């Protein structure tokens, strides 16, 4: 195991991690950033980002993330591939072990590990993994050109995925458990008005079927009600868009997490209860979960890291 020492270690490569890296780099902290399992984070799985300031015509998620990475590297960030597998925050310097066989001793750590897609928890989701079940329309939509797919969820992500898939597939079902969409008005209108999207309100998925991959889904309308009704739909692809859970498990022994697993920070700051360890972006944000709010918290975390290093006489 190689061991090396760093003043600034950033774990995760979404908008929070890269923005932290830009600020830490410009503060001369020579940050080391590990990309994690999904380089570029969740935004690399979205299509058009229309609400990141500075892009009046919108920008695709992957392009935005490439730009952020280039900007971080320009100021001296070293970007590596690898997953954090073990942490020891019991004494300083803190030690993080990565899947590339490196143990990093860090004076400060910015945790920006983001959040991952949730699944319904059906056995069939595992059975058909890679055979028709996906949590990323942008990644897998291409395989469903001219076919029929379903998207589960009623939030903005589900609408975005449904609209993206409607550009490829011949028919898109949205499976929504309530009698309304949670999504913003503009997204709701777009899916409701789309001729290839059919919204199945008050439907829950209880299983999938098919001999060679997904060929259909077993649904129940008004599940648990006296008038519940079993409905099967024929589909070729089943896309989950029901939210995310924070990637914080590795830090649970040392940091405070809320009941869902989000890292609890001090008020509006990114400070965790361990001095010199900060949390930024979706891993610590159950409320806003936007690229721009993640970027802002990454900035705050880097500024806090610099202050901490100064206070400790480590700069
Ligand atoms: P949300 O938490 O907003 O929505 C999740 C959806 O999945 C809800 O409709 C929820 O149903 C449904 N759901 C959750 N669990 C289940 C389950 N077990 N079975 C069936 N349905 C389930 O998550 P999103 O990922 O959509 O959005 C997260 C945040 O990101 C939001 O703040 C959103 O506004 C934002 N966002 C913004 C975008 C944009 O501006 N372009 C694009 C994408 C996301 P129910 O309503 O019944 O709880």
Coordinates of C-alpha atoms and ligand atoms in Angstrom, one line a residue:
X1 CA 0.0 0.0 0.0
X2 CA 1.4 3.4 -1.0
X3 CA 1.0 6.1 1.5
X4 CA 1.1 9.8 0.7
X5 CA 0.4 13.1 2.5
X6 CA -1.9 15.9 1.2
X7 CA -3.1 19.1 2.6
X8 CA -6.4 19.0 0.7
X9 CA -8.2 15.8 -0.3
X10 CA -11.5 16.0 -2.2
X11 CA -13.6 12.8 -2.6
X12 CA -16.1 13.0 -5.4
X13 CA -16.2 14.7 -8.8
X14 CA -19.6 16.3 -9.2
X15 CA -20.2 20.1 -9.2
X16 CA -19.4 20.3 -5.5
X17 CA -16.1 18.4 -5.7
X18 CA -14.8 20.3 -8.8
X19 CA -15.9 23.7 -7.5
X20 CA -14.1 22.9 -4.2
X21 CA -11.0 21.9 -6.3
X22 CA -11.1 25.2 -8.3
X23 CA -11.1 27.2 -5.0
X24 CA -8.6 25.0 -3.2
X25 CA -6.3 25.0 -6.3
X26 CA -6.5 28.8 -6.5
X27 CA -5.7 29.0 -2.8
X28 CA -2.5 27.0 -3.5
X29 CA -3.6 23.9 -1.6
X30 CA -2.6 21.6 -4.5
X31 CA -5.8 19.5 -4.0
X32 CA -6.0 15.8 -4.8
X33 CA -9.4 14.8 -6.1
X34 CA -10.6 11.2 -6.5
X35 CA -13.4 10.8 -9.0
X36 CA -15.3 7.9 -7.5
X37 CA -17.5 5.4 -9.2
X38 CA -19.3 7.8 -11.5
X39 CA -16.7 10.4 -12.9
X40 CA -18.4 13.7 -13.2
X41 CA -21.3 12.6 -10.9
X42 CA -25.0 12.6 -11.6
X43 CA -24.9 15.4 -14.1
X44 CA -23.1 13.2 -16.6
X45 CA -26.3 11.2 -16.7
X46 CA -28.6 14.1 -17.5
X47 CA -29.2 15.6 -20.9
X48 CA -29.8 19.3 -21.1
X49 CA -29.0 21.4 -18.0
X50 CA -31.1 24.6 -18.4
X51 CA -30.8 26.1 -15.0
X52 CA -27.0 26.4 -14.4
X53 CA -26.3 30.2 -14.6
X54 CA -24.1 31.3 -17.4
X55 CA -25.5 29.1 -20.1
X56 CA -28.4 31.0 -21.7
X57 CA -28.9 28.2 -24.2
X58 CA -28.4 25.4 -21.7
X59 CA -25.5 22.9 -21.7
X60 CA -25.4 19.1 -21.6
X61 CA -24.4 17.5 -18.3
X62 CA -21.2 15.9 -19.6
X63 CA -20.0 19.1 -21.2
X64 CA -20.6 21.1 -18.0
X65 CA -18.7 18.5 -16.0
X66 CA -15.8 18.4 -18.5
X67 CA -15.5 22.2 -18.3
X68 CA -15.5 22.1 -14.5
X69 CA -12.8 19.4 -14.5
X70 CA -10.6 21.4 -16.9
X71 CA -11.1 24.5 -14.8
X72 CA -10.0 22.6 -11.6
X73 CA -7.0 21.1 -13.4
X74 CA -5.9 24.5 -14.7
X75 CA -5.3 25.5 -11.0
X76 CA -3.3 22.5 -10.1
X77 CA -5.8 19.9 -9.0
X78 CA -4.6 16.3 -9.5
X79 CA -7.6 14.2 -10.6
X80 CA -7.4 10.4 -10.0
X81 CA -9.8 7.5 -10.6
X82 CA -10.6 5.4 -7.6
X83 CA -13.2 4.7 -4.9
X84 CA -12.7 5.5 -1.2
X85 CA -12.9 2.1 0.5
X86 CA -11.9 2.9 4.1
X87 CA -11.6 6.0 6.3
X88 CA -10.0 6.7 9.6
X89 CA -11.1 10.1 11.0
X90 CA -10.1 9.2 14.6
X91 CA -6.9 11.2 14.5
X92 CA -5.0 13.7 12.4
X93 CA -3.9 13.5 9.7
X94 CA -6.9 11.6 8.6
X95 CA -6.4 8.5 6.5
X96 CA -8.4 7.5 3.4
X97 CA -7.8 4.3 1.6
X98 CA -8.6 4.2 -2.1
X99 CA -9.3 1.3 -4.5
X100 CA -6.1 2.1 -6.5
X101 CA -4.1 0.9 -3.6
X102 CA -3.2 4.4 -2.2
X103 CA -3.6 5.5 1.4
X104 CA -3.9 9.3 1.6
X105 CA -3.0 11.1 4.8
X106 CA -4.9 14.3 4.6
X107 CA -5.0 17.4 6.7
X108 CA -8.4 18.4 5.3
X109 CA -11.0 16.3 3.5
X110 CA -13.9 17.6 1.5
X111 CA -16.6 14.9 1.1
X112 CA -18.5 15.4 -2.1
X113 CA -19.6 11.9 -2.8
X114 CA -23.1 12.8 -3.9
X115 CA -26.1 10.6 -4.1
X116 CA -27.1 7.5 -6.0
X117 CA -30.2 6.4 -7.8
X118 CA -32.8 4.6 -5.7
X119 CA -34.5 1.4 -6.8
X120 CA -37.9 0.1 -5.8
X121 CA -36.4 -3.0 -4.1
X122 CA -38.1 -5.6 -6.3
X123 CA -36.2 -8.9 -6.9
X124 CA -37.0 -8.4 -10.6
X125 CA -34.9 -5.3 -10.7
X126 CA -31.8 -7.4 -9.9
X127 CA -32.9 -10.3 -12.1
X128 CA -33.2 -8.0 -15.1
X129 CA -30.3 -5.7 -14.3
X130 CA -28.6 -4.8 -17.6
X131 CA -31.5 -6.6 -19.4
X132 CA -34.0 -3.9 -19.5
X133 CA -33.7 -2.2 -16.1
X134 CA -31.9 1.1 -15.9
X135 CA -31.7 4.2 -13.7
X136 CA -30.2 6.3 -16.4
X137 CA -32.1 7.2 -19.6
X138 CA -29.2 9.1 -21.1
X139 CA -26.9 6.1 -20.7
X140 CA -29.3 3.4 -21.9
X141 CA -32.0 5.2 -23.9
X142 CA -30.2 4.6 -27.1
X143 CA -31.1 0.8 -26.9
X144 CA -34.8 1.6 -26.9
X145 CA -35.2 3.4 -30.2
X146 CA -38.6 2.7 -31.6
X147 CA -39.5 0.5 -28.6
X148 CA -41.8 0.9 -25.6
X149 CA -40.5 1.9 -22.2
X150 CA -41.7 2.8 -18.7
X151 CA -40.3 5.4 -16.3
X152 CA -41.2 5.1 -12.6
X153 CA -41.6 8.3 -10.6
X154 CA -43.4 11.6 -10.7
X155 CA -40.7 14.2 -9.9
X156 CA -38.6 16.4 -12.2
X157 CA -36.1 13.6 -12.9
X158 CA -38.9 11.2 -14.0
X159 CA -40.3 13.9 -16.4
X160 CA -36.9 14.7 -17.7
X161 CA -36.1 11.0 -18.3
X162 CA -39.6 10.4 -19.9
X163 CA -39.1 13.4 -22.3
X164 CA -35.6 12.2 -23.3
X165 CA -36.9 8.7 -23.9
X166 CA -39.9 10.0 -25.9
X167 CA -37.3 11.3 -28.4
X168 CA -36.2 7.8 -29.0
X169 CA -38.9 5.3 -28.1
X170 CA -42.2 4.9 -29.8
X171 CA -44.1 5.0 -26.5
X172 CA -43.3 6.0 -22.9
X173 CA -45.4 5.1 -19.9
X174 CA -44.9 7.1 -16.7
X175 CA -45.8 5.0 -13.7
X176 CA -46.8 7.4 -10.9
X177 CA -47.9 6.2 -7.5
X178 CA -49.9 9.3 -6.6
X179 CA -52.8 10.9 -8.5
X180 CA -50.5 13.8 -9.4
X181 CA -46.9 14.6 -10.4
X182 CA -44.6 16.2 -7.9
X183 CA -42.6 17.8 -10.7
X184 CA -42.5 21.5 -11.5
X185 CA -45.3 23.0 -13.6
X186 CA -43.2 23.4 -16.7
X187 CA -42.1 19.7 -16.7
X188 CA -45.6 18.5 -15.9
X189 CA -47.0 20.4 -18.8
X190 CA -44.3 19.0 -21.2
X191 CA -45.0 15.4 -20.3
X192 CA -48.8 15.8 -20.2
X193 CA -48.8 17.3 -23.6
X194 CA -46.4 14.8 -25.2
X195 CA -48.1 12.6 -27.7
X196 CA -45.9 9.6 -27.0
X197 CA -46.1 9.8 -23.2
X198 CA -48.9 8.1 -21.3
X199 CA -49.1 8.8 -17.6
X200 CA -50.4 6.0 -15.4
X201 CA -51.5 7.7 -12.2
X202 CA -52.0 5.8 -9.0
X203 CA -50.1 2.8 -10.3
X204 CA -47.4 0.8 -8.5
X205 CA -45.0 -1.7 -10.0
X206 CA -45.0 -5.1 -8.3
X207 CA -42.9 -7.1 -10.7
X208 CA -41.4 -7.5 -14.2
X209 CA -41.7 -10.3 -16.6
X210 CA -40.0 -11.6 -19.7
X211 CA -38.0 -14.6 -20.9
X212 CA -35.1 -12.7 -22.5
X213 CA -35.0 -9.5 -20.6
X214 CA -37.8 -7.2 -19.7
X215 CA -41.0 -7.8 -21.8
X216 CA -43.5 -6.2 -19.4
X217 CA -44.4 -5.0 -16.0
X218 CA -47.0 -6.1 -13.5
X219 CA -48.7 -3.0 -12.1
X220 CA -51.4 -2.5 -9.5
X221 CA -53.7 0.5 -9.8
X222 CA -54.9 1.9 -6.4
X223 CA -52.8 -0.6 -4.5
X224 CA -54.4 -1.6 -1.2
X225 CA -57.8 0.1 -2.0
X226 CA -61.0 -1.9 -2.2
X227 CA -61.1 -1.3 -5.9
X228 CA -57.4 -2.1 -6.6
X229 CA -56.9 -3.4 -10.1
X230 CA -54.0 -5.6 -11.6
X231 CA -52.7 -4.3 -14.9
X232 CA -49.9 -5.7 -17.1
X233 CA -48.2 -3.5 -19.6
X234 CA -45.9 -4.7 -22.4
X235 CA -42.5 -2.8 -22.3
X236 CA -39.0 -3.3 -23.4
X237 CA -37.3 -1.1 -20.9
X238 CA -37.9 -0.1 -17.3
X239 CA -36.3 3.1 -16.0
X240 CA -36.2 4.1 -12.4
X241 CA -36.4 7.8 -11.5
X242 CA -37.6 7.8 -7.9
X243 CA -34.9 9.8 -6.3
X244 CA -31.5 9.2 -4.8
X245 CA -29.8 8.3 -1.5
X246 CA -26.7 10.0 -0.2
X247 CA -23.4 8.2 -0.5
X248 CA -22.3 8.6 3.1
X249 CA -22.1 5.0 4.5
X250 CA -18.3 5.1 4.6
X251 CA -18.3 8.0 7.1
X252 CA -21.1 6.8 9.3
X253 CA -18.7 5.8 12.2
X254 CA -17.3 9.3 12.5
X255 CA -19.9 11.8 11.3
X256 CA -23.5 12.6 12.2
X257 CA -26.0 11.5 9.6
X258 CA -29.7 12.3 9.5
X259 CA -32.3 9.5 9.3
X260 CA -32.0 9.3 5.5
X261 CA -28.2 9.2 5.6
X262 CA -27.4 12.9 4.7
X263 CA -24.3 14.2 6.5
X264 CA -25.2 16.7 9.1
X265 CA -23.2 19.9 8.9
X266 CA -23.0 22.9 11.3
X267 CA -25.8 25.3 10.3
X268 CA -25.3 26.7 6.9
X269 CA -21.6 25.8 6.8
X270 CA -20.1 22.6 5.3
X271 CA -18.3 21.9 8.6
X272 CA -18.9 18.4 10.0
X273 CA -18.3 17.5 13.6
X274 CA -14.7 16.4 12.8
X275 CA -12.5 19.5 12.5
X276 CA -10.9 19.8 9.0
X277 CA -13.5 17.4 7.5
X278 CA -16.2 19.1 5.4
X279 CA -19.2 17.9 3.4
X280 CA -20.5 19.5 0.2
X281 CA -23.1 18.9 -2.4
X282 CA -25.9 16.3 -2.4
X283 CA -24.3 14.1 0.3
X284 CA -25.2 16.8 2.8
X285 CA -28.2 18.4 1.1
X286 CA -31.6 16.8 1.5
X287 CA -33.3 20.0 0.5
X288 CA -32.0 21.7 -2.7
X289 CA -29.9 19.0 -4.5
X290 CA -29.1 21.3 -7.5
X291 CA -25.9 21.6 -9.4
X292 CA -25.6 25.2 -8.5
X293 CA -26.2 24.7 -4.8
X294 CA -23.7 21.8 -4.8
X295 CA -21.2 24.1 -6.5
X296 CA -21.8 26.8 -3.9
X297 CA -21.3 24.4 -1.0
X298 CA -18.0 23.1 -2.7
X299 CA -16.8 26.7 -2.7
X300 CA -17.6 27.2 0.9
X301 CA -15.9 23.9 1.8
X302 CA -12.7 24.9 0.1
X303 CA -12.7 28.3 1.8
X304 CA -13.3 26.5 5.2
X305 CA -10.4 24.1 4.5
X306 CA -8.1 26.9 3.8
X307 CA -9.1 28.7 6.9
X308 CA -8.6 25.6 9.0
X309 CA -5.2 24.9 7.5
X310 CA -4.2 28.5 8.4
X311 CA -5.6 28.3 11.9
X312 CA -3.7 25.0 12.5
X313 CA -0.4 26.5 11.1
X314 CA -0.4 23.9 8.3
X315 CA 0.0 26.3 5.4
Ligands
LIG1 P1 -38.0 13.6 -6.1 O1 -37.7 13.2 -4.8 O2 -38.4 15.0 -6.4 O3 -39.2 12.7 -6.8 C1 -39.1 11.3 -6.7 C2 -40.4 10.8 -7.3 O4 -40.3 9.4 -7.2 C3 -41.7 11.2 -6.7 O5 -42.7 11.4 -7.6 C4 -42.0 10.0 -5.7 O6 -43.4 9.8 -5.5 C5 -41.5 8.9 -6.6 N1 -41.1 7.7 -5.7 C6 -40.3 7.7 -4.7 N2 -40.2 6.4 -4.2 C7 -41.1 5.7 -4.9 C8 -41.5 4.3 -4.9 N3 -41.0 3.5 -4.0 N4 -42.4 3.9 -5.8 C9 -42.9 4.8 -6.7 N5 -42.6 6.1 -6.8 C10 -41.7 6.5 -5.9 O7 -36.7 13.2 -7.0 P2 -36.2 13.8 -8.4 O8 -35.0 12.9 -8.6 O9 -37.2 13.8 -9.4 O10 -35.7 15.2 -8.1 C11 -34.8 15.6 -7.0 C12 -34.5 17.1 -7.0 O11 -33.8 17.5 -8.2 C13 -35.8 17.9 -7.0 O12 -35.7 19.0 -6.1 C14 -36.0 18.3 -8.4 O13 -36.8 19.4 -8.5 C15 -34.6 18.5 -8.9 N6 -34.4 18.3 -10.3 C16 -34.5 19.4 -11.1 C17 -34.4 19.3 -12.5 C18 -34.5 20.5 -13.3 O14 -34.7 21.5 -12.8 N7 -34.2 20.4 -14.6 C19 -34.2 18.0 -13.1 C20 -34.2 16.8 -12.2 C21 -34.3 17.0 -10.9 P3 -44.2 10.8 -4.5 O15 -44.4 12.1 -5.2 O16 -45.4 10.0 -4.3 O17 -43.4 10.9 -3.3

